[in-house]
Short mmCIF file of C-alpha atoms in Angstrom, two decimals:
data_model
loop_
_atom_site.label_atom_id
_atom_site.label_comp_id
_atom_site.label_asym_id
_atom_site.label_seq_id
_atom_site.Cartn_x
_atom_site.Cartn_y
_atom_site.Cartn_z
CA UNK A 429 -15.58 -43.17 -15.21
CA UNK A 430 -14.12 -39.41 -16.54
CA UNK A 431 -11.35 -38.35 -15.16
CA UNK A 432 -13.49 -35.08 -14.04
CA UNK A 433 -16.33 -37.53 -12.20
CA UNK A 434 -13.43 -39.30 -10.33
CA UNK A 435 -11.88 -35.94 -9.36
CA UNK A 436 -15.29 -34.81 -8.55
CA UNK A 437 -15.67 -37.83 -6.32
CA UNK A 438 -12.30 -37.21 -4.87
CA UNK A 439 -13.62 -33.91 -3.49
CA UNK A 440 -16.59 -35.17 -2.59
CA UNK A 441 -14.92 -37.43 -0.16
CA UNK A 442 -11.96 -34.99 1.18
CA UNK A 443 -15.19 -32.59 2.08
CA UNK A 444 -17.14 -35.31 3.85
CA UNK A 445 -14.06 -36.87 5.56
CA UNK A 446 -13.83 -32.86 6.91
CA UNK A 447 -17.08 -32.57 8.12
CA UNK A 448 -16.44 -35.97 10.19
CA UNK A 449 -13.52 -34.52 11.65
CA UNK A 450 -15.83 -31.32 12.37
CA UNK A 451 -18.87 -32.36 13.30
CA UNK A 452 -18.26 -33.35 16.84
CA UNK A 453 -17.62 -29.58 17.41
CA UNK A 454 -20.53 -27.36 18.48
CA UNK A 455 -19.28 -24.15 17.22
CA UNK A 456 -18.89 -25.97 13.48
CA UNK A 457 -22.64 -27.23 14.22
CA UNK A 458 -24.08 -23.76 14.86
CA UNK A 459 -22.47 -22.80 11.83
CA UNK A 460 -24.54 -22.12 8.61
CA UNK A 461 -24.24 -24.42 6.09
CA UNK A 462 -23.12 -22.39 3.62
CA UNK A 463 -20.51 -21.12 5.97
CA UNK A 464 -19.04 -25.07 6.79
CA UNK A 465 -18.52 -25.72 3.38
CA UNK A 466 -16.53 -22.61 2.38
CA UNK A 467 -14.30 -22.63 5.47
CA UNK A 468 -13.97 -26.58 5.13
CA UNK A 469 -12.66 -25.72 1.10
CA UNK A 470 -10.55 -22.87 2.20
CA UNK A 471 -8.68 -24.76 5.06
CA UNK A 472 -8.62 -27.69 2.77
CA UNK A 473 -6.58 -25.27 0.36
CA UNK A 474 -4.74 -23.95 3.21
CA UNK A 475 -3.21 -28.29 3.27
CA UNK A 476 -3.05 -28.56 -0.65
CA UNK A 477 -0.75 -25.15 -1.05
CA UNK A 478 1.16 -26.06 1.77
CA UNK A 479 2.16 -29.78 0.41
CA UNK A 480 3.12 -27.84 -3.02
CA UNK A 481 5.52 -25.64 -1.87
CA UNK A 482 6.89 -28.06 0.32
CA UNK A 483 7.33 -30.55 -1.95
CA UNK A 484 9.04 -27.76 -4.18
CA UNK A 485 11.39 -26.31 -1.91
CA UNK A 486 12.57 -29.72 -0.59
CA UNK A 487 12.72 -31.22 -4.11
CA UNK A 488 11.08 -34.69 -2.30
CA UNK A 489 7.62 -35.70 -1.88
CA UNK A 490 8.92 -37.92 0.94
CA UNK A 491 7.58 -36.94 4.45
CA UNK A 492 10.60 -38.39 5.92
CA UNK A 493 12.98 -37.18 3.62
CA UNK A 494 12.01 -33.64 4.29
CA UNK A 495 11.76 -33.99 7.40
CA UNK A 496 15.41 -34.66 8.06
CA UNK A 497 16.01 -31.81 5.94
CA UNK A 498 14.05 -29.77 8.04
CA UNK A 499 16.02 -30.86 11.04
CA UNK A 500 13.60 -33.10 12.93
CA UNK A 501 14.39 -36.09 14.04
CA UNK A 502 11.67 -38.94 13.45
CA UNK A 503 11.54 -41.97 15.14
CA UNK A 504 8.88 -44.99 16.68
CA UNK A 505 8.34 -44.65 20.95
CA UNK A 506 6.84 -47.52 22.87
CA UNK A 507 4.90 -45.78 25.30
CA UNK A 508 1.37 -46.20 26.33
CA UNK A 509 0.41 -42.71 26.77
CA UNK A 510 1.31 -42.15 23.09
CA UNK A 511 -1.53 -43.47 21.32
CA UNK A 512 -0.77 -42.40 18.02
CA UNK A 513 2.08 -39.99 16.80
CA UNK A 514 3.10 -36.65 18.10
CA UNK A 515 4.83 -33.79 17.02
CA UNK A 516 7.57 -32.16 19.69
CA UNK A 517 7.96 -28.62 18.98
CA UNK A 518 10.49 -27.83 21.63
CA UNK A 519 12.28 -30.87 21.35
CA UNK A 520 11.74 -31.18 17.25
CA UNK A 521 10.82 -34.77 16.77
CA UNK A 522 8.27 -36.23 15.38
CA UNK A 523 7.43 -39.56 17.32
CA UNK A 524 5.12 -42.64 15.91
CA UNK A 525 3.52 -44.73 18.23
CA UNK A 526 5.09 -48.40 17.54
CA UNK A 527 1.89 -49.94 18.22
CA UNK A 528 -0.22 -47.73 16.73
CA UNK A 529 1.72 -48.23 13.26
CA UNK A 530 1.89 -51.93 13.73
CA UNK A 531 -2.03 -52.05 14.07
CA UNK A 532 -2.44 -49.98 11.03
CA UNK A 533 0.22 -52.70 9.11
CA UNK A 534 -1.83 -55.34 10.45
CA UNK A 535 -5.15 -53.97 9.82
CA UNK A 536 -4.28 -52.75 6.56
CA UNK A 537 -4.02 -55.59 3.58
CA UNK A 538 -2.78 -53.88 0.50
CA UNK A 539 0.61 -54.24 0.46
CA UNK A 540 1.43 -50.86 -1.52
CA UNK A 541 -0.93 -48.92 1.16
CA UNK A 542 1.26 -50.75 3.96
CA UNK A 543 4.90 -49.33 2.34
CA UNK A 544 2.68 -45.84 2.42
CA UNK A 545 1.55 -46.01 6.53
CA UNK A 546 4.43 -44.75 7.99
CA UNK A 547 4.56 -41.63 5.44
CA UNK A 548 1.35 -40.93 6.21
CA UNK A 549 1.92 -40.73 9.59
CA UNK A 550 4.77 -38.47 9.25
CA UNK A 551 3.52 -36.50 6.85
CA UNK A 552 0.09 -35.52 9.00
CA UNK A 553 3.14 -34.60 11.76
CA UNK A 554 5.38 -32.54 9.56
CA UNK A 555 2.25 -30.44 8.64
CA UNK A 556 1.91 -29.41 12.50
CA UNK A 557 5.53 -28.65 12.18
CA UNK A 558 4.97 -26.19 9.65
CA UNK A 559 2.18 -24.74 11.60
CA UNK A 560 4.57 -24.38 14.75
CA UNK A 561 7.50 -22.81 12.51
CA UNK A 562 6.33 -20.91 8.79
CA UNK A 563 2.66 -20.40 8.52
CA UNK A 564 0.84 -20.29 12.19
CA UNK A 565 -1.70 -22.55 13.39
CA UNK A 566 -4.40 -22.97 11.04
CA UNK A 567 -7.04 -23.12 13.30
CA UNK A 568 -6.51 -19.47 14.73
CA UNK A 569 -6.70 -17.84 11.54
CA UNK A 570 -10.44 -18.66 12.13
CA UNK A 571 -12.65 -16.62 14.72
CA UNK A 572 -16.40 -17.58 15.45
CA UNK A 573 -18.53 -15.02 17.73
CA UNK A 574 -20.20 -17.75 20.41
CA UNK A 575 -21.89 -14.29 22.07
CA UNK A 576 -21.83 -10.89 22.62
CA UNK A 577 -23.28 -8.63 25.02
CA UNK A 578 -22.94 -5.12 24.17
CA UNK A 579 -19.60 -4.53 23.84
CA UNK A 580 -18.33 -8.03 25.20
CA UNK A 581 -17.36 -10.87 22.49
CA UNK A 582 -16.78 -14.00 22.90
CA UNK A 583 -15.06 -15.76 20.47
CA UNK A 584 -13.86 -19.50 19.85
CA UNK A 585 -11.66 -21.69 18.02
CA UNK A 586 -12.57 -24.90 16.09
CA UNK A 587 -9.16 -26.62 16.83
CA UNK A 588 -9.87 -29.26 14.19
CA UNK A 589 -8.78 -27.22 11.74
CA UNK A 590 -5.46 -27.80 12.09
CA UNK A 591 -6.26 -31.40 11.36
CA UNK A 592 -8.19 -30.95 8.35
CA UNK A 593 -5.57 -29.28 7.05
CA UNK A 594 -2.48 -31.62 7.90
CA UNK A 595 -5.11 -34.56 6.55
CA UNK A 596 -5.14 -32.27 2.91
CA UNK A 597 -1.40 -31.53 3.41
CA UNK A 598 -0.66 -35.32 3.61
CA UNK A 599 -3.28 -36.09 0.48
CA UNK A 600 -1.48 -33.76 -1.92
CA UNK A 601 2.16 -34.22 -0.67
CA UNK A 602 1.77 -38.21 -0.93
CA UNK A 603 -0.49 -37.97 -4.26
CA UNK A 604 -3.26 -40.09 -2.43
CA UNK A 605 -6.50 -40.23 -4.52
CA UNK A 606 -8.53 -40.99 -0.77
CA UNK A 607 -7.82 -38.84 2.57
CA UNK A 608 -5.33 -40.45 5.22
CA UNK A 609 -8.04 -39.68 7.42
CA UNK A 610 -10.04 -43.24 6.59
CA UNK A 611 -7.56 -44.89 8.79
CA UNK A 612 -9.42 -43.45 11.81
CA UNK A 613 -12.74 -45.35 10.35
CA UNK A 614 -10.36 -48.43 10.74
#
């Protein structure tokens, strides 16, 4: 296969694996279709430039690495109303679930994609970091109109954005060639 068909099937996937995350929304599903798939490339984007000048400024590509750097503090929490991970803005931690990432180790059987788990993890968490501290939640930058009568609007928020986003964040910044976002399929 050409390196431009695997990158093409690369994108493929990253837009699909968006939609997923999307579709459970109503206000994505009244959306046009046209309309999905350019705000689904442009948040996408919003991840990609984000995990650039990250990885830039920090000189790492390690999640956990610039994390500290940033000043959080990252560590694993048994508790079972975590479920997954968490980012603490007030607090600035960024806390992993201990069984949540040792159900991903044991579910996962490619030992280089198990020394990868925990970055991913972080990594999805230091992007909602940097939505909470430099560039604003993603999701807001996006209005839809649900109605209007006469002069009254109302608008909504497709809060999956911000996920989309941290899920292309975590792609480029770990140099994935598939979306962390499979591991929700698991």
């Amino acid at each position: 296969m050409s390196k431009k068909n695997a990158s093409a099937i690369v994108e493929r996937n990253r837009i699909a694996l968006a939609y997923l995350e999307l579709g459970k929304d109503k206000m994505f599903q009244k959306l046009p279709e046209e309309e999905k798939n350019k705000l689904v490339k442009e948040v996408l984007a919003i991840g990609d430039e984000a995990a650039s000048w990250v990885a830039a400024e920090y000189n790492s590509d390690d999640p956990r690495k610039i994390a500290v750097k940033m000043g959080l503090k990252v560590f694993g929490e048994e508790r079972k109303s975590l479920k997954r991970s968490e980012y603490r803005h007030e607090r600035k931690e960024i806390v992993i679930s201990r069984r949540f990432h040792e159900k991903l180790l044991r579910e996962v059987q490619s030992k280089e994609l198990s020394e990868r788990l925990l970055k991913l993890v972080v990594a999805h968490e230091l992007f909602h970091h940097l939505e909470a501290e430099r560039i604003g939640e993603v999701y807001k930058r996006f209005k839809f109109k649900l109605w209007q009568i006469g002069p009254f609007v109302n608008e909504k928020y497709i809060k999956g954005l911000s996920d989309v986003a941290a899920q292309a964040f975590t792609q480029s910044l770990l140099d994935l060639e598939v979306s962390p976002q499979v591991f929700d399929y698991l």
